[in-house]
mmCIF file of C-alpha atoms in Angstrom:
data_model
loop_
_atom_site.group_PDB
_atom_site.id
_atom_site.type_symbol
_atom_site.label_atom_id
_atom_site.label_comp_id
_atom_site.label_asym_id
_atom_site.label_seq_id
_atom_site.Cartn_x
_atom_site.Cartn_y
_atom_site.Cartn_z
ATOM 1 C CA MET A 1424 -61.940 -27.161 24.122
ATOM 2 C CA GLU A 1425 -58.763 -28.225 22.363
ATOM 3 C CA THR A 1426 -58.895 -28.425 18.566
ATOM 4 C CA THR A 1427 -57.979 -31.556 16.660
ATOM 5 C CA LEU A 1428 -55.061 -29.780 14.954
ATOM 6 C CA ASN A 1429 -53.725 -28.459 18.264
ATOM 7 C CA LEU A 1430 -53.848 -31.933 19.827
ATOM 8 C CA ALA A 1431 -52.256 -33.499 16.760
ATOM 9 C CA LEU A 1432 -49.392 -30.994 16.784
ATOM 10 C CA PHE A 1433 -48.921 -31.506 20.508
ATOM 11 C CA ALA A 1434 -48.751 -35.283 20.018
ATOM 12 C CA GLN A 1435 -46.004 -34.777 17.421
ATOM 13 C CA MET A 1436 -43.971 -32.367 19.561
ATOM 14 C CA ASN A 1437 -44.412 -33.804 23.060
ATOM 15 C CA ALA A 1438 -41.563 -35.933 24.423
ATOM 16 C CA ALA A 1439 -41.965 -39.693 24.457
ATOM 17 C CA PRO A 1440 -41.791 -41.645 27.745
ATOM 18 C CA ASP A 1441 -38.410 -43.085 26.711
ATOM 19 C CA SER A 1442 -36.866 -39.785 25.562
ATOM 20 C CA ASP A 1443 -33.114 -39.348 25.985
ATOM 21 C CA PRO A 1444 -32.462 -37.834 29.446
ATOM 22 C CA ARG A 1445 -29.871 -35.497 27.894
ATOM 23 C CA LEU A 1446 -32.485 -34.100 25.515
ATOM 24 C CA LEU A 1447 -34.907 -33.656 28.409
ATOM 25 C CA LEU A 1448 -32.229 -31.801 30.380
ATOM 26 C CA LEU A 1449 -31.482 -29.536 27.418
ATOM 27 C CA ALA A 1450 -35.194 -28.850 26.995
ATOM 28 C CA GLU A 1451 -35.464 -27.958 30.686
ATOM 29 C CA VAL A 1452 -32.627 -25.449 30.312
ATOM 30 C CA PHE A 1453 -34.459 -23.863 27.387
ATOM 31 C CA ALA A 1454 -37.866 -23.966 29.087
ATOM 32 C CA VAL A 1455 -36.855 -22.643 32.502
ATOM 33 C CA TYR A 1456 -33.569 -20.764 32.393
ATOM 34 C CA LEU A 1457 -33.195 -19.128 28.973
ATOM 35 C CA ILE A 1458 -35.773 -16.485 29.860
ATOM 36 C CA TRP A 1459 -33.405 -15.051 32.503
ATOM 37 C CA LEU A 1460 -31.513 -13.462 29.621
ATOM 38 C CA VAL A 1461 -34.334 -10.892 29.435
ATOM 39 C CA PRO A 1462 -33.885 -9.345 32.916
ATOM 40 C CA ALA A 1463 -30.111 -9.605 32.467
ATOM 41 C CA LEU A 1464 -30.391 -7.637 29.233
ATOM 42 C CA LEU A 1465 -32.584 -4.999 30.893
ATOM 43 C CA VAL A 1466 -30.238 -4.519 33.855
ATOM 44 C CA ILE A 1467 -26.974 -4.549 31.893
ATOM 45 C CA GLY A 1468 -28.438 -2.426 29.112
ATOM 46 C CA TRP A 1469 -29.608 0.248 31.514
ATOM 47 C CA LEU A 1470 -26.454 0.291 33.627
ATOM 48 C CA ARG A 1471 -23.939 0.160 30.782
ATOM 49 C CA GLY A 1472 -25.882 1.309 27.723
ATOM 50 C CA SER A 1473 -26.284 4.723 26.138
ATOM 51 C CA ASP A 1474 -29.568 6.533 25.489
ATOM 52 C CA ARG A 1475 -29.714 4.729 22.158
ATOM 53 C CA LEU A 1476 -30.096 1.443 24.059
ATOM 54 C CA LYS A 1477 -31.948 2.623 27.162
ATOM 55 C CA ARG A 1478 -34.933 4.087 25.288
ATOM 56 C CA PRO A 1479 -35.714 0.950 23.240
ATOM 57 C CA LEU A 1480 -35.235 -1.225 26.328
ATOM 58 C CA LEU A 1481 -37.735 0.888 28.259
ATOM 59 C CA GLU A 1482 -40.209 0.666 25.380
ATOM 60 C CA ALA A 1483 -39.751 -3.107 25.194
ATOM 61 C CA PHE A 1484 -40.171 -3.405 28.964
ATOM 62 C CA VAL A 1485 -43.425 -1.397 28.931
ATOM 63 C CA ALA A 1486 -44.738 -3.414 25.975
ATOM 64 C CA THR A 1487 -43.904 -6.640 27.806
ATOM 65 C CA LEU A 1488 -45.658 -5.535 30.997
ATOM 66 C CA LEU A 1489 -48.767 -4.638 28.997
ATOM 67 C CA ALA A 1490 -48.595 -7.940 27.098
ATOM 68 C CA LEU A 1491 -48.370 -9.881 30.371
ATOM 69 C CA THR A 1492 -51.335 -7.921 31.733
ATOM 70 C CA ALA A 1493 -53.328 -8.821 28.631
ATOM 71 C CA SER A 1494 -52.180 -12.437 28.976
ATOM 72 C CA TRP A 1495 -53.423 -12.532 32.566
ATOM 73 C CA LEU A 1496 -56.798 -11.106 31.531
ATOM 74 C CA ILE A 1497 -57.150 -13.670 28.742
ATOM 75 C CA GLY A 1498 -56.282 -16.485 31.132
ATOM 76 C CA HIS A 1499 -58.723 -15.152 33.735
ATOM 77 C CA LEU A 1500 -61.634 -14.644 31.341
ATOM 78 C CA TRP A 1501 -61.063 -17.652 29.082
ATOM 79 C CA PRO A 1502 -58.947 -20.161 31.045
ATOM 80 C CA SER A 1503 -57.335 -22.787 28.858
ATOM 81 C CA PRO A 1504 -56.002 -26.001 30.453
ATOM 82 C CA ARG A 1505 -52.463 -27.270 30.235
ATOM 83 C CA PRO A 1506 -51.875 -30.735 28.712
ATOM 84 C CA PHE A 1507 -51.465 -32.429 32.096
ATOM 85 C CA MET A 1508 -54.776 -30.938 33.280
ATOM 86 C CA ILE A 1509 -56.809 -32.763 30.602
ATOM 87 C CA PRO A 1510 -54.693 -35.012 30.785
ATOM 88 C CA VAL A 1511 -52.895 -35.792 27.520
ATOM 89 C CA GLY A 1512 -49.295 -36.602 26.607
ATOM 90 C CA GLN A 1513 -46.270 -36.796 28.866
ATOM 91 C CA THR A 1514 -45.198 -34.164 31.392
ATOM 92 C CA PHE A 1515 -41.524 -33.813 32.343
ATOM 93 C CA LEU A 1516 -41.623 -30.428 34.071
ATOM 94 C CA GLU A 1517 -43.491 -29.585 37.258
ATOM 95 C CA HIS A 1518 -45.912 -26.709 36.802
ATOM 96 C CA ALA A 1519 -48.868 -25.257 38.667
ATOM 97 C CA PRO A 1520 -52.274 -25.825 36.982
ATOM 98 C CA THR A 1521 -52.577 -22.214 35.843
ATOM 99 C CA PRO A 1522 -54.207 -21.107 32.560
ATOM 100 C CA ALA A 1523 -51.986 -22.008 29.623
ATOM 101 C CA PHE A 1524 -53.093 -19.611 26.887
ATOM 102 C CA PRO A 1525 -51.091 -17.664 25.929
ATOM 103 C CA SER A 1526 -47.651 -18.783 27.127
ATOM 104 C CA ASN A 1527 -46.119 -16.144 29.412
ATOM 105 C CA HIS A 1528 -42.572 -17.316 28.706
ATOM 106 C CA ALA A 1529 -43.061 -16.946 24.962
ATOM 107 C CA THR A 1530 -44.968 -13.684 25.438
ATOM 108 C CA ILE A 1531 -42.060 -12.133 27.346
ATOM 109 C CA MET A 1532 -39.349 -13.142 24.897
ATOM 110 C CA LEU A 1533 -41.363 -12.378 21.776
ATOM 111 C CA THR A 1534 -42.634 -8.996 22.957
ATOM 112 C CA MET A 1535 -39.111 -7.937 23.877
ATOM 113 C CA ALA A 1536 -37.839 -9.199 20.525
ATOM 114 C CA PHE A 1537 -40.520 -7.550 18.381
ATOM 115 C CA SER A 1538 -40.224 -4.264 20.276
ATOM 116 C CA LEU A 1539 -36.441 -4.129 19.889
ATOM 117 C CA LEU A 1540 -36.778 -4.942 16.186
ATOM 118 C CA LEU A 1541 -38.620 -1.643 15.746
ATOM 119 C CA HIS A 1542 -35.411 0.330 16.476
ATOM 120 C CA ALA A 1543 -32.437 0.413 14.120
ATOM 121 C CA GLY A 1544 -29.966 0.410 17.027
ATOM 122 C CA THR A 1545 -31.383 -2.701 18.689
ATOM 123 C CA ARG A 1546 -32.469 -4.831 15.728
ATOM 124 C CA ARG A 1547 -29.583 -7.251 16.149
ATOM 125 C CA ILE A 1548 -30.514 -7.863 19.800
ATOM 126 C CA GLY A 1549 -34.152 -8.271 18.739
ATOM 127 C CA ARG A 1550 -33.173 -10.904 16.164
ATOM 128 C CA TYR A 1551 -31.191 -12.841 18.750
ATOM 129 C CA LEU A 1552 -34.113 -12.808 21.169
ATOM 130 C CA LEU A 1553 -36.453 -13.906 18.397
ATOM 131 C CA LEU A 1554 -34.184 -16.842 17.613
ATOM 132 C CA LEU A 1555 -33.897 -17.760 21.297
ATOM 133 C CA ALA A 1556 -37.689 -17.696 21.664
ATOM 134 C CA VAL A 1557 -37.938 -20.665 19.286
ATOM 135 C CA PRO A 1558 -36.223 -23.244 21.562
ATOM 136 C CA VAL A 1559 -38.110 -21.832 24.561
ATOM 137 C CA ALA A 1560 -41.454 -22.381 22.816
ATOM 138 C CA TRP A 1561 -40.418 -25.817 21.569
ATOM 139 C CA ALA A 1562 -39.166 -26.932 24.989
ATOM 140 C CA ARG A 1563 -42.325 -25.993 26.864
ATOM 141 C CA VAL A 1564 -44.436 -28.022 24.450
ATOM 142 C CA PHE A 1565 -41.877 -30.847 24.372
ATOM 143 C CA LEU A 1566 -41.928 -31.105 28.173
ATOM 144 C CA GLY A 1567 -45.719 -31.133 28.283
ATOM 145 C CA VAL A 1568 -46.634 -27.856 30.011
ATOM 146 C CA HIS A 1569 -48.051 -26.074 26.936
ATOM 147 C CA PHE A 1570 -49.916 -26.728 23.710
ATOM 148 C CA PRO A 1571 -48.738 -25.321 20.363
ATOM 149 C CA GLN A 1572 -51.748 -22.975 20.340
ATOM 150 C CA ASP A 1573 -50.390 -21.316 23.506
ATOM 151 C CA MET A 1574 -47.276 -20.342 21.551
ATOM 152 C CA LEU A 1575 -49.319 -19.044 18.617
ATOM 153 C CA GLY A 1576 -51.343 -16.937 21.040
ATOM 154 C CA ALA A 1577 -48.142 -15.536 22.532
ATOM 155 C CA LEU A 1578 -46.817 -14.718 19.056
ATOM 156 C CA LEU A 1579 -49.938 -12.774 18.082
ATOM 157 C CA LEU A 1580 -50.179 -10.989 21.433
ATOM 158 C CA ALA A 1581 -46.485 -10.034 21.429
ATOM 159 C CA ALA A 1582 -46.539 -8.681 17.879
ATOM 160 C CA SER A 1583 -49.718 -6.692 18.549
ATOM 161 C CA MET A 1584 -48.513 -5.157 21.815
ATOM 162 C CA ALA A 1585 -45.047 -4.292 20.516
ATOM 163 C CA THR A 1586 -46.620 -2.573 17.511
ATOM 164 C CA LEU A 1587 -49.187 -0.730 19.638
ATOM 165 C CA VAL A 1588 -46.617 0.583 22.110
ATOM 166 C CA GLY A 1589 -44.242 1.465 19.278
ATOM 167 C CA ALA A 1590 -46.967 3.521 17.624
ATOM 168 C CA SER A 1591 -47.577 5.294 20.963
ATOM 169 C CA ARG A 1592 -43.884 6.025 21.523
ATOM 170 C CA THR A 1593 -44.047 9.799 21.101
ATOM 171 C CA TRP A 1594 -46.675 10.472 23.759
ATOM 172 C CA LEU A 1595 -46.233 7.390 25.986
ATOM 173 C CA ILE A 1596 -42.610 6.243 26.104
ATOM 174 C CA LEU A 1597 -40.506 9.346 25.428
ATOM 175 C CA PRO A 1598 -42.097 11.625 28.081
ATOM 176 C CA PHE A 1599 -41.893 8.843 30.664
ATOM 177 C CA TYR A 1600 -38.279 8.134 29.692
ATOM 178 C CA HIS A 1601 -37.110 11.742 30.019
ATOM 179 C CA HIS A 1602 -39.219 12.981 32.931
ATOM 180 C CA VAL A 1603 -39.512 9.886 35.124
ATOM 181 C CA ALA A 1604 -37.258 6.948 34.256
ATOM 182 C CA MET A 1605 -34.009 8.856 33.653
ATOM 183 C CA ARG A 1606 -34.490 11.166 36.634
ATOM 184 C CA LEU A 1607 -35.139 8.210 38.909
ATOM 185 C CA TYR A 1608 -32.207 6.296 37.442
ATOM 186 C CA ARG A 1609 -29.781 9.204 37.967
ATOM 187 C CA LEU A 1610 -31.056 9.725 41.501
ATOM 188 C CA LEU A 1611 -30.725 6.082 42.539
ATOM 189 C CA PHE A 1612 -27.383 5.462 40.844
ATOM 190 C CA ALA A 1613 -25.769 8.872 41.390
ATOM 191 C CA PRO A 1614 -22.783 7.496 43.403
ATOM 192 C CA LEU A 1615 -22.054 4.851 40.753
ATOM 193 C CA ILE A 1616 -22.456 7.373 37.918
ATOM 194 C CA ARG A 1617 -19.959 9.741 39.585
ATOM 195 C CA ARG A 1618 -17.424 6.923 39.850
ATOM 196 C CA GLY A 1619 -17.972 6.013 36.199
ATOM 197 C CA TRP A 1620 -19.106 2.483 37.071
ATOM 198 C CA VAL A 1621 -22.399 2.882 35.223
ATOM 199 C CA GLU A 1622 -23.408 5.042 32.280
ATOM 200 C CA ARG A 1623 -25.096 8.380 32.798
#
């Protein structure tokens, strides 16, 4: 059941039927494509980054996977409809009628951002991701595939999971990084490491 405040905020943020097509296109770029910066960061960071970058990226990746798992469980146990499923507002982006709460797009970007903010060497990257999460969240509400409460849920879930994984770093992340992730990385990319094309 959608709250009055949630519906009121959605009505204020959702695009009007006569919205400028250029604004709708910009919102679609934010809503659909901006998230691809996350896998690009993970790949480039691991191939070209030092240990100082690889370790925080692995921690952020694990935190994000756990956050998405929690998001799936929440959606499965307490499914929340998307605006077009009720229906309310205007929808300008095709989307399957999957549970909306919390937003997976926002969960991914925010968990990565919060996790990277926990490390001195990656705080700048974390701040950039946090800033980029704002237009992503706005665009998905603007285009009618999420409610504002879905973004609030993602914010709370991301902050909680990043903090939890960060607190478990010593016994969860570091052993996995040294004994599994780095060994596998050096095995798979040995030819490229020898040529100096990727970092050891």
